[in-house]
Short mmCIF file of C-alpha atoms and ligand atoms in Angstrom, two decimals:
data_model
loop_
_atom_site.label_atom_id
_atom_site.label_comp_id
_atom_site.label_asym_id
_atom_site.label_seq_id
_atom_site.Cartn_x
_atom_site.Cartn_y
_atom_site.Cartn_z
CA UNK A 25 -68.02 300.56 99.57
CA UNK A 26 -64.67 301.65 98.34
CA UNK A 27 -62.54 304.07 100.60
CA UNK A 28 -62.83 307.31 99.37
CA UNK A 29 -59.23 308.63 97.78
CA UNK A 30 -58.59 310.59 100.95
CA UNK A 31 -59.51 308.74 104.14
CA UNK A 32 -57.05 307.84 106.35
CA UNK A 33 -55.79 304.46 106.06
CA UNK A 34 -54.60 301.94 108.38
CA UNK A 35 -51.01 301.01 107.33
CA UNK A 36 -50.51 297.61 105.93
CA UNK A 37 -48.08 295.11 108.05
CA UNK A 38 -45.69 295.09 105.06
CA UNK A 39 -45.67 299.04 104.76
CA UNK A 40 -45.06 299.44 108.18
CA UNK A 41 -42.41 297.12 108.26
CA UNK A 42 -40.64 298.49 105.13
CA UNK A 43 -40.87 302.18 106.67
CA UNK A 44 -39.23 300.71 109.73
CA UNK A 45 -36.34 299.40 107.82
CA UNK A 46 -35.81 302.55 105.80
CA UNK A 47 -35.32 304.16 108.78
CA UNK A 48 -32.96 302.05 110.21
CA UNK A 49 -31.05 302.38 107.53
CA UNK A 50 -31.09 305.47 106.88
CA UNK A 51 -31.44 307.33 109.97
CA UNK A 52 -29.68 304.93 112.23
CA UNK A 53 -26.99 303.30 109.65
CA UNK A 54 -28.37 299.80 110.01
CA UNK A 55 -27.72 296.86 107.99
CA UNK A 56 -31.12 296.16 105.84
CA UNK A 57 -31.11 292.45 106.23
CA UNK A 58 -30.82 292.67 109.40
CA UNK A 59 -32.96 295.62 109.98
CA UNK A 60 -35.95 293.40 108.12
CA UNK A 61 -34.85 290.65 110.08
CA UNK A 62 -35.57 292.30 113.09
CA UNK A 63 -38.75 294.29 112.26
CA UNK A 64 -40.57 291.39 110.31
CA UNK A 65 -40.00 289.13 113.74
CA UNK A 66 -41.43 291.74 115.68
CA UNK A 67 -44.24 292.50 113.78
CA UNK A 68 -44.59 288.53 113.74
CA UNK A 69 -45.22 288.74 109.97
CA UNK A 70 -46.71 286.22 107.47
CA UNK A 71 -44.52 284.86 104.78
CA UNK A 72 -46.36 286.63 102.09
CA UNK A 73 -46.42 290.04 104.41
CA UNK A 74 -42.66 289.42 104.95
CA UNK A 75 -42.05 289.24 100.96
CA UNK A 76 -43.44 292.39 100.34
CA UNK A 77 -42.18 294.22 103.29
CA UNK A 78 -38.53 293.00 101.50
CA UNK A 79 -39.50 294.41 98.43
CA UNK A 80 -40.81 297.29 99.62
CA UNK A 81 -38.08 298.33 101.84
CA UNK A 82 -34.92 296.99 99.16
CA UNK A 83 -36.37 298.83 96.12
CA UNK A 84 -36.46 301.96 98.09
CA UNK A 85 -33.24 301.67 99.61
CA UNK A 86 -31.58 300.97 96.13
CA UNK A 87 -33.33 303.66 94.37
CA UNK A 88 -32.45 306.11 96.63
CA UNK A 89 -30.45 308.61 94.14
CA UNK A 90 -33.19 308.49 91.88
CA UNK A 91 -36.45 308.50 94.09
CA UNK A 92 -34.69 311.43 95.94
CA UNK A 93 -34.05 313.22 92.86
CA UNK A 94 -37.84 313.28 91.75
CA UNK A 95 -38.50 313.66 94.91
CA UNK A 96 -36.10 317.08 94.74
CA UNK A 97 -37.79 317.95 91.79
CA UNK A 98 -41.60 317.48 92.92
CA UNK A 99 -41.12 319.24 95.96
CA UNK A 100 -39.08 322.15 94.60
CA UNK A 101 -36.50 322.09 97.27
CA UNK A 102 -33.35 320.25 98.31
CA UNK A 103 -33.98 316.81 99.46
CA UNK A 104 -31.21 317.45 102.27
CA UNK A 105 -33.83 319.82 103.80
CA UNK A 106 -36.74 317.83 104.58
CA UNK A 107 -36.96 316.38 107.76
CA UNK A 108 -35.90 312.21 107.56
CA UNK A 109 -39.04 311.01 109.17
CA UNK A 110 -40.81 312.14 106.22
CA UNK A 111 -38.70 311.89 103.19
CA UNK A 112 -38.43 308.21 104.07
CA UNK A 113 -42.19 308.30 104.02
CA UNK A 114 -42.14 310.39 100.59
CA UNK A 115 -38.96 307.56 99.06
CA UNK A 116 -41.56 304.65 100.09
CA UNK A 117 -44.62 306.21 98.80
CA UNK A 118 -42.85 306.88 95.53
CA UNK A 119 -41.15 303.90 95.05
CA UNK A 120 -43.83 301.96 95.95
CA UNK A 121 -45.57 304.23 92.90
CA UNK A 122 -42.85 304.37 90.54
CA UNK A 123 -42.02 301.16 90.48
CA UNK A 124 -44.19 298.98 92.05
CA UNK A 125 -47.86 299.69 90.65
CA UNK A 126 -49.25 296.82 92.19
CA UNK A 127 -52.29 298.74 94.62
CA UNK A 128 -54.19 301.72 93.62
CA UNK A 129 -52.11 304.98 93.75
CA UNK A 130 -54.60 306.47 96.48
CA UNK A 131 -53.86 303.99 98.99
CA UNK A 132 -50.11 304.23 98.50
CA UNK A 133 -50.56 307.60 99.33
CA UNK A 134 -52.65 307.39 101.94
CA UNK A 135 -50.40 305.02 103.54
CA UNK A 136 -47.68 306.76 103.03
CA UNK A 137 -48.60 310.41 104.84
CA UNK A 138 -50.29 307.96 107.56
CA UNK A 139 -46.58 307.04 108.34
CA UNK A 140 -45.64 310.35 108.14
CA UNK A 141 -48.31 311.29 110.72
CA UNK A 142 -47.36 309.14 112.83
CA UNK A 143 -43.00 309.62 112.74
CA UNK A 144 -43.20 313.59 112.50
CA UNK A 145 -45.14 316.16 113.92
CA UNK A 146 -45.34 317.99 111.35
CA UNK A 147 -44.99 318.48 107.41
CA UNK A 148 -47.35 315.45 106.00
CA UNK A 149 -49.06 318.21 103.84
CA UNK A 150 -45.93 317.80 101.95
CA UNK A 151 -45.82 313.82 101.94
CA UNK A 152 -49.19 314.60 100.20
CA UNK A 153 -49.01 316.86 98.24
CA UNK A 154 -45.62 315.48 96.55
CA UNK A 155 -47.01 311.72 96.07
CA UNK A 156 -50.06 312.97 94.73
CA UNK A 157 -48.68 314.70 92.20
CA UNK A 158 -46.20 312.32 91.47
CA UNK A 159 -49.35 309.83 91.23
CA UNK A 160 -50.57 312.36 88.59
CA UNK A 161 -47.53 312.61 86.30
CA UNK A 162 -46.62 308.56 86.70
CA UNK A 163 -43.43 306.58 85.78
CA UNK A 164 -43.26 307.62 81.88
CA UNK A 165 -43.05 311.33 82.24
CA UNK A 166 -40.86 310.58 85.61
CA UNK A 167 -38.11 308.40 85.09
CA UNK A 168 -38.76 307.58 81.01
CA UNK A 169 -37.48 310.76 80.07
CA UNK A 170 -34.03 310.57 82.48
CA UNK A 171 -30.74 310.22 80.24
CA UNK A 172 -28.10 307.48 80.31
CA UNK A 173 -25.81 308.86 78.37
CA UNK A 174 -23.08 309.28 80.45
CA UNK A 175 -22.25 307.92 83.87
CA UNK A 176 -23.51 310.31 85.52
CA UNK A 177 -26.84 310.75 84.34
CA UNK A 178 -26.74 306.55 84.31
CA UNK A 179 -25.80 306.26 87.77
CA UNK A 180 -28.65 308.81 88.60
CA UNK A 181 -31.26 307.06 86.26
CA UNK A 182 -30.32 303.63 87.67
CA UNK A 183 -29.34 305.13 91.25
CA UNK A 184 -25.95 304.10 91.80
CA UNK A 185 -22.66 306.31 93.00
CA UNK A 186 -20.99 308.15 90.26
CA UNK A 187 -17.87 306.35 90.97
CA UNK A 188 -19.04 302.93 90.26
CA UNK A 189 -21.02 303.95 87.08
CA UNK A 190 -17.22 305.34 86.18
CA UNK A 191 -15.52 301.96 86.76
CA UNK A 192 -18.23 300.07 84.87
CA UNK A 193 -18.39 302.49 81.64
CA UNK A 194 -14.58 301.59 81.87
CA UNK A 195 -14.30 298.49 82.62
CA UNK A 196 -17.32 297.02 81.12
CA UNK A 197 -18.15 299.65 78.60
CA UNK A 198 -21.32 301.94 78.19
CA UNK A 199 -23.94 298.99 77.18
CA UNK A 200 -22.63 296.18 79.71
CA UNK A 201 -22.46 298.82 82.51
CA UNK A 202 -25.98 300.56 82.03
CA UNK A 203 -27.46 297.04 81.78
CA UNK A 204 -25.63 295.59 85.06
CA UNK A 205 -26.36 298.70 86.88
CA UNK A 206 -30.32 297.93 86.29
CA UNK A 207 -30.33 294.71 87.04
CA UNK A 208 -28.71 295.47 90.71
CA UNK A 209 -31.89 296.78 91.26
CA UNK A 210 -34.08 293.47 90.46
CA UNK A 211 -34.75 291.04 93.49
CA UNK A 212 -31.39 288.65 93.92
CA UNK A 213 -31.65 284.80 92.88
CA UNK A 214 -33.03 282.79 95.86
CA UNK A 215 -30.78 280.27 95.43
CA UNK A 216 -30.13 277.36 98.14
CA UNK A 217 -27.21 274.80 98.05
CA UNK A 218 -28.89 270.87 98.91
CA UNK A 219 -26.23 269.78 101.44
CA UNK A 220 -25.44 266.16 99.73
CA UNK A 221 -23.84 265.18 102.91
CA UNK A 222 -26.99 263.96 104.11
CA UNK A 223 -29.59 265.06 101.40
CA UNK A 224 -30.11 264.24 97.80
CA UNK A 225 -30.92 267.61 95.89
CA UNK A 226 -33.56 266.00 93.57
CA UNK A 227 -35.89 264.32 96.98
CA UNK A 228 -35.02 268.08 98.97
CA UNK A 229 -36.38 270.11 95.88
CA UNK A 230 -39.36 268.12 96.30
CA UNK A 231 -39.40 268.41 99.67
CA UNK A 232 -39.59 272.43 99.31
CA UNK A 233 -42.38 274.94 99.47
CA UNK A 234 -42.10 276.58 96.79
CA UNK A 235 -41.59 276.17 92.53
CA UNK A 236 -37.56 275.53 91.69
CA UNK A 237 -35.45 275.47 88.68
CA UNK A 238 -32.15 273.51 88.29
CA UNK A 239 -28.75 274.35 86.94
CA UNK A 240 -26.84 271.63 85.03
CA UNK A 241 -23.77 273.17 85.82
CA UNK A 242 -24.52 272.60 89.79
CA UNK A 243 -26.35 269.82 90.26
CA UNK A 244 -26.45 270.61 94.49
CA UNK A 245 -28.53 274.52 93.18
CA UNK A 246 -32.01 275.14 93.32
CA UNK A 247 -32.74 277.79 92.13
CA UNK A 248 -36.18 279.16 94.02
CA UNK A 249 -39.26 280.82 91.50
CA UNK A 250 -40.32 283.26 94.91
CA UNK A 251 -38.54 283.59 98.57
CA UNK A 252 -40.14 281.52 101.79
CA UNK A 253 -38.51 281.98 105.46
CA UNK A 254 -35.34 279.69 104.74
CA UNK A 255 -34.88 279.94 108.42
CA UNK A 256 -38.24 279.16 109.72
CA UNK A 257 -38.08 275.87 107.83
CA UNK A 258 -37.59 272.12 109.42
CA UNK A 259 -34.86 271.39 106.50
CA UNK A 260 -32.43 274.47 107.26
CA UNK A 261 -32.11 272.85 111.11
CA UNK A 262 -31.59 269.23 110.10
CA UNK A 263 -29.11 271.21 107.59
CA UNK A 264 -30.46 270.20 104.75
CA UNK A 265 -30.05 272.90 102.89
CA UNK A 266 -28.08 276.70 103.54
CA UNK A 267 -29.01 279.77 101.25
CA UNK A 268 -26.19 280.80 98.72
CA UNK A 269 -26.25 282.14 95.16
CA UNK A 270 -24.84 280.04 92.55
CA UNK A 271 -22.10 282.54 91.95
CA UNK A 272 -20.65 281.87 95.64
CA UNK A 273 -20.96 277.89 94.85
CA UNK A 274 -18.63 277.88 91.34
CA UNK A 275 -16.06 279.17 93.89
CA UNK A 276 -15.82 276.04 95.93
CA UNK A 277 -16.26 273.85 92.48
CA UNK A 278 -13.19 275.61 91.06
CA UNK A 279 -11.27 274.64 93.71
CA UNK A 280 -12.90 271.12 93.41
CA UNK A 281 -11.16 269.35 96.67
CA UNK A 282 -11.34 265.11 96.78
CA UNK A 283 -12.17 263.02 99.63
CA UNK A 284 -9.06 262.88 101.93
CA UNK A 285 -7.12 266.14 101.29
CA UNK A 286 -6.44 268.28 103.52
CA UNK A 287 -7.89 271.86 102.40
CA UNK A 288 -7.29 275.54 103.88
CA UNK A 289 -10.45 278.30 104.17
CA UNK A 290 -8.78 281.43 104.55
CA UNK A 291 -11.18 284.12 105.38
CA UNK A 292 -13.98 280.85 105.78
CA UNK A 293 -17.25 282.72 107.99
CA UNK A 294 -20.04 282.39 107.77
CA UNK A 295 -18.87 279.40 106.13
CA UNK A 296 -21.11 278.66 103.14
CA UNK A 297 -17.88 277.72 100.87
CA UNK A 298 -16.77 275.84 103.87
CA UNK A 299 -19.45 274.19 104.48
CA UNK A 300 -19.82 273.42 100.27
CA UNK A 301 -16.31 272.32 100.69
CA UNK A 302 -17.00 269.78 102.91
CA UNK A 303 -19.70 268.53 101.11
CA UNK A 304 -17.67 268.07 98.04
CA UNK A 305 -15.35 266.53 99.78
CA UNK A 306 -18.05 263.86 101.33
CA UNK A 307 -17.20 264.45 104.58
CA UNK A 308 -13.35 262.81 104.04
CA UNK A 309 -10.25 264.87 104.98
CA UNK A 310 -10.18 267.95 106.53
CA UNK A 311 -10.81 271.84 106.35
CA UNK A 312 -8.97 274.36 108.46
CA UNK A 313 -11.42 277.15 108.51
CA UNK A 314 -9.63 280.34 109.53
CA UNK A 315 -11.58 283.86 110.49
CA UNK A 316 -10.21 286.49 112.54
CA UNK A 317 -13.14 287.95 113.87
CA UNK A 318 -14.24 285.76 117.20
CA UNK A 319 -18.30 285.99 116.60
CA UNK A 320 -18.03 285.44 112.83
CA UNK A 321 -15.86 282.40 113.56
CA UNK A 322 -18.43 281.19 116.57
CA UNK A 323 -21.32 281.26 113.63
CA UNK A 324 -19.21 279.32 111.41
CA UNK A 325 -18.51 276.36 113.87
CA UNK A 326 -22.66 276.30 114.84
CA UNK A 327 -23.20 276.67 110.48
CA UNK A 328 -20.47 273.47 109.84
CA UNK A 329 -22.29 271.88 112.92
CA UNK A 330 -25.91 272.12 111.93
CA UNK A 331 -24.71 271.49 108.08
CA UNK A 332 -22.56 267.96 109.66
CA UNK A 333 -19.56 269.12 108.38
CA UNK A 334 -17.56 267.34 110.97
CA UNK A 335 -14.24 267.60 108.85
CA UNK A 336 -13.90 271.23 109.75
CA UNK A 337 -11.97 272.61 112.34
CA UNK A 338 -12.43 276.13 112.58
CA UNK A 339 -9.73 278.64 114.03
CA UNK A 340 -9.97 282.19 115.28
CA UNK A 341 -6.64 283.61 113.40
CA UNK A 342 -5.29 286.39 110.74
CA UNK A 343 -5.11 284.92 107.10
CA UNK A 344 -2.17 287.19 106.41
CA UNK A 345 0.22 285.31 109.09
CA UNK A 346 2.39 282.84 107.61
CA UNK A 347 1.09 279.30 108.87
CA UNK A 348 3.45 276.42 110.57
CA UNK A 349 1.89 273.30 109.50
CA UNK A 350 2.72 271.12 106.65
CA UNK A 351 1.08 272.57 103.26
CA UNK A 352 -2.08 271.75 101.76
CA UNK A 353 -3.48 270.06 98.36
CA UNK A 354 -5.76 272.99 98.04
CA UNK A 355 -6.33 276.71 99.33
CA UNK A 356 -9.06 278.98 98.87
CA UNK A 357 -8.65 282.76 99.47
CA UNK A 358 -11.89 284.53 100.00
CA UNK A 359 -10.72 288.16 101.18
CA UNK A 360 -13.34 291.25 102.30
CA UNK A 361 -13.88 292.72 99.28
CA UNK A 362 -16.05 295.63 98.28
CA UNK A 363 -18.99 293.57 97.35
CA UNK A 364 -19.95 295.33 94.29
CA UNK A 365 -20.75 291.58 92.76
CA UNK A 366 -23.90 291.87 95.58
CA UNK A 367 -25.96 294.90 95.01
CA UNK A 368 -28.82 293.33 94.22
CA UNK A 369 -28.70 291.26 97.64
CA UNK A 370 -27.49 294.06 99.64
CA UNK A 371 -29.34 296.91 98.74
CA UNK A 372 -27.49 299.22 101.09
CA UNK A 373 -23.80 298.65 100.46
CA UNK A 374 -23.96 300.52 97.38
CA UNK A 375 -24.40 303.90 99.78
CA UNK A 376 -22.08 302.55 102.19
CA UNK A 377 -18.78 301.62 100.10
CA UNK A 378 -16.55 304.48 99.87
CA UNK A 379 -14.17 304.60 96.21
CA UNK A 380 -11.09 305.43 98.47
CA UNK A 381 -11.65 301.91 100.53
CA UNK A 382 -10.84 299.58 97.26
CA UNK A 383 -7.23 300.65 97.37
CA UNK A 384 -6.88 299.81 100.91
CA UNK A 385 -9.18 296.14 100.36
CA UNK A 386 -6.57 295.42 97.23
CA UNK A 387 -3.62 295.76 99.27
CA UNK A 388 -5.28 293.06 102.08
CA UNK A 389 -6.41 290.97 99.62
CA UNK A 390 -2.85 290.53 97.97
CA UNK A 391 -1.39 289.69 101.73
CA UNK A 392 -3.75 287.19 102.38
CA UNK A 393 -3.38 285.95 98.84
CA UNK A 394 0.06 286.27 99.90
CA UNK A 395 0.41 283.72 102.80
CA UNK A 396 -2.78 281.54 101.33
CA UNK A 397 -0.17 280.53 98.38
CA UNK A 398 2.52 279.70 100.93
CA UNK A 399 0.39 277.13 102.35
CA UNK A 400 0.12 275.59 99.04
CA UNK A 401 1.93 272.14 98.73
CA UNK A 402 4.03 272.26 95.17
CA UNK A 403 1.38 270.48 92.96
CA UNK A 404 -1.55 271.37 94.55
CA UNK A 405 -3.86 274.21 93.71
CA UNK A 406 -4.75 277.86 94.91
CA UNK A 407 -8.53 279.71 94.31
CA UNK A 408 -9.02 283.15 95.06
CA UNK A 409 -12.26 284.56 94.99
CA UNK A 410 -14.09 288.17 95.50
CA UNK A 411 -17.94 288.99 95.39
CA UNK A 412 -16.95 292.12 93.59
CA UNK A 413 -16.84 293.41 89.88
CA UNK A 414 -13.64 295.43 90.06
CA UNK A 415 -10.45 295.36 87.91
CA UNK A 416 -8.27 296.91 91.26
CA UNK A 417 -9.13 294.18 93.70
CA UNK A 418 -9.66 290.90 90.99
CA UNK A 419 -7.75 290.89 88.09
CA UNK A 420 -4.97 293.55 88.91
CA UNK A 421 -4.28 291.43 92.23
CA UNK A 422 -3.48 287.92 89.98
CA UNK A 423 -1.75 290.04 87.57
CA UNK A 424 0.83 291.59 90.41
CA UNK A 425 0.60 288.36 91.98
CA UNK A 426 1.74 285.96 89.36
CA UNK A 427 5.10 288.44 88.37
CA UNK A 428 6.33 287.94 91.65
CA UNK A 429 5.83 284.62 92.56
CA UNK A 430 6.71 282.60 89.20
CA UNK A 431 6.11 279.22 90.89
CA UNK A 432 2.34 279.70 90.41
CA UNK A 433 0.60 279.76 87.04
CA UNK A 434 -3.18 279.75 85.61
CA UNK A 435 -4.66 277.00 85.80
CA UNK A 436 -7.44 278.07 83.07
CA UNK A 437 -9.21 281.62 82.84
CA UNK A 438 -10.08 283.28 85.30
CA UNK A 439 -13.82 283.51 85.83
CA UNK A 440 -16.81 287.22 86.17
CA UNK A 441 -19.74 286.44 86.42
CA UNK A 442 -22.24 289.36 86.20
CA UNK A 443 -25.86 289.78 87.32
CA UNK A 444 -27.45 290.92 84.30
CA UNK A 445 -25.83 288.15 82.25
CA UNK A 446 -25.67 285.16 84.58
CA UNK A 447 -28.84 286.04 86.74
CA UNK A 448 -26.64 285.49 89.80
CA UNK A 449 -24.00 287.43 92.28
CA UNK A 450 -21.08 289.31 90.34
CA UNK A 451 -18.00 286.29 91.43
CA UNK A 452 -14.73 286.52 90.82
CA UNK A 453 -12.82 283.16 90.22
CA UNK A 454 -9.26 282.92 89.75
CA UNK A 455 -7.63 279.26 89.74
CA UNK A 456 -3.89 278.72 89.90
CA UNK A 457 -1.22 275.44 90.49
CA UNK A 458 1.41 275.38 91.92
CA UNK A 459 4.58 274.36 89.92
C1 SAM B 526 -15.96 287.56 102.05
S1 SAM B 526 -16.17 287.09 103.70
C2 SAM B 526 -15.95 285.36 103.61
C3 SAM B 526 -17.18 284.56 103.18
C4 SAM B 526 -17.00 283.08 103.41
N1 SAM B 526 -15.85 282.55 102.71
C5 SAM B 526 -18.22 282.28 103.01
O1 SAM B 526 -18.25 281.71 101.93
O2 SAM B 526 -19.19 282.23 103.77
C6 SAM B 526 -14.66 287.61 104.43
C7 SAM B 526 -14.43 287.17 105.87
O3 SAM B 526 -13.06 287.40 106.18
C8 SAM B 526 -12.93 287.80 107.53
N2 SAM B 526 -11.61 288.44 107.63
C9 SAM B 526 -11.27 289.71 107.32
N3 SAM B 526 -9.95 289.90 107.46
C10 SAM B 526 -9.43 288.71 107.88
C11 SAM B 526 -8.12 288.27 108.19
N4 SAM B 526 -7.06 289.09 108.11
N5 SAM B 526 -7.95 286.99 108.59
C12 SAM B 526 -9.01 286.15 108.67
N6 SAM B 526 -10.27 286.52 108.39
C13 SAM B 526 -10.48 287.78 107.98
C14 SAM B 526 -14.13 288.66 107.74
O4 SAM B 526 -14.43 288.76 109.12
C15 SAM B 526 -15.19 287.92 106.93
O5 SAM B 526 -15.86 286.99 107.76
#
């Protein structure tokens, strides 16, 4: 017998899990990987369970300006006045009807004023009543009738800040910007790098759980059809294998270090260029890995240890200090940045990243840009990279940097890549010598 429409419903694992995360994040200003990390090991969820709980929870988190804007709408009153508990009941619910479709609207709605019920003592009339009737109306009279036509009403219709709608109309233009804002909110590229130290990326995609796809470009990629626990598996501990997008590996390739040289990692944890770096290198030479923050730069030294990159030696130090040693063939500067490159990934840094920080982040980046170049033996060659899509901290840093210090030049054009054209992280590439 079928449930009827309106009997309460247990709450699916995945649910659960996803309405834990939202309110981590949203109540308690967690991280959302790490919230999921820590609620699907709790929970001691399946892989499937775990995959759903992710998309569950993301979605919702990215969509927040728009699901709380129908949300706003449906409920006649001003989303800032509803308690948290439920509204993060109401943006799951929704989302999960919105966008999702995938189990019958009842028992998303059921589900959803169950979690309600059981966060807040009171109000789940409201959960209810708002779900239902966005249940009624559906996605096409919803969302299909929201405007794009500016940046505003884009960054609403495709929930981003106003602000970063602004710098992508500019910067992009109206088409490239409305199209990379919806494709931040598609599921990232599961992506892992074969670590050809000690595994050949042909027998390891074999070796792997799931379908793959190759890139001729990067021969070490595969590029995963569906997510399994990375983590969980036998390969990631023999490191075999570390999870990166294919974005974050064309950095290392454009700096392209040989067997033998010696090679500086400023700004290196959690080392997945380093430990690329190393590979390319086939374990001959060295890599000075420097990060200034002590537990970042702990996980880096376990990553290059469980990945046998034995030619690292990392060091707890600030990339903007001038450095004593002899200079290197290669450098690669790979500065906080404000991430805007990794929406899709990070489905709460969007929310988090405030416009005024990028000025700040720019004038870092140029110091450690700075005293990265110094380190650069005449000859040899100098990458700096960002995971961000934004003039201020990627091209406007080169540009300042190459007028005053003449010895350096491009050494070929500077690289973008962009989500909804590459299918992978939003990279910035720049390569210069050294005269
Ligand atoms: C973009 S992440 C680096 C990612 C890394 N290259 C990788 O591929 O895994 C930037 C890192 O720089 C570190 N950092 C920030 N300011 C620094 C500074 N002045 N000196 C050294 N490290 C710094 C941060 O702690 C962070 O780990």
């Amino acid at each position: 017998v079928a449930p009827r429409p309106n009997a309460p419903q247990e709450v699916s694992p995945a649910r659960r899990c996803a309405y834990a995360v939202l309110v981590r994040v949203f109540e308690h200003g967690a991280y959302a990987d790490e919230a999921l990390r820590a609620q699907a090991q709790a929970q001691a969820l399946s892989g499937r369970e775990r995959a759903l709980a992710m998309r569950l929870a993301y979605g919702a988190i990215q969509r927040r300006a728009t699901l709380d804007h129908v949300i706003g709408e449906l409920a006649e009153r001003d989303v800032g006045r509803i308690d948290p508990p439920l509204l993060n009941a109401l943006r799951l619910g929704l989302y999960e009807l919105l966008y999702l479709q995938g189990s019958p609207a009842y028992a998303t709605v059921a589900q959803a004023v169950e979690l309600a019920k059981l966060q807040a003592r009171a109000g789940h009339g409201l959960v209810n009543a708002v779900l239902r009737r966005a249940a009624r109306e559906g996605p096409a009279a919803l969302l299909g009738a929201l405007p794009e036509d500016t940046p505003e009403r884009a960054a609403l219709k495709h929930s981003h800040p106003a602000w970063v709608a602004r710098l992508w109309w500019q910067t992009l233009g109206p088409e490239q910007a409305r199209e990379l804002m919806a494709a931040d909110n598609e599921p990232a590229e599961v992506a892992v790098r074969a670590n050809t130290l000690v595994a050949d990326p042909d027998a390891l995609a074999g070796r792997l759980p799931v379908a793959s796809h190759r890139d001729p470009r990067l021969p070490e990629a595969i590029v995963l059809e569906e997510p399994f626990d990375l983590h969980a598996s036998p390969l990631w501990v023999e490191g075999a294998l570390s999870a990166q997008s294919r974005a974050a590996m064309l950095v290392s390739r454009a700096l392209a270090p040989e067997a033998g040289e010696r090679v500086l990692d400023l700004c290196a944890a959690p080392g997945g260029k380093t430990t690329h770096l190393a590979a390319l290198m086939q374990g001959r030479g060295e890599v000075v890995a420097v990060e200034r923050d002590r537990r970042r730069a702990g996980v880096l030294a376990r990553t290059a240890e469980r990945m046998h990159a034995g030619i690292v030696r990392v060091e707890v130090a600030d990339a903007a200090q001038p450095r004593a040693e002899a200079p290197f063939d290669r450098v690669l500067v790979d500065p906080p940045c404000s991430g805007l490159g990794t929406l899709q990934a990070r489905p709460d840094l969007r929310w988090r990243i405030q416009e005024d920080a990028i000025g700040t982040l720019a004038r870092r980046q140029r110091e450690i840009l700075d005293a990265g170049a110094s380190a650069v033996r005449p000859g040899g060659l100098l990458v700096y990279s960002t995971c961000t899509i934004s003039p201020d901290e990627n091209e406007r840093v080169i540009a300042a940097f190459l007028e005053s210090r003449p010895e350096f030049v491009p050494d070929g054009e500077a690289q973008q890549t962009l989500p909804h054209r590459d299918r992978t992280a939003g990279f910035f590439i720049a390569r210069l010598r050294r005269e």
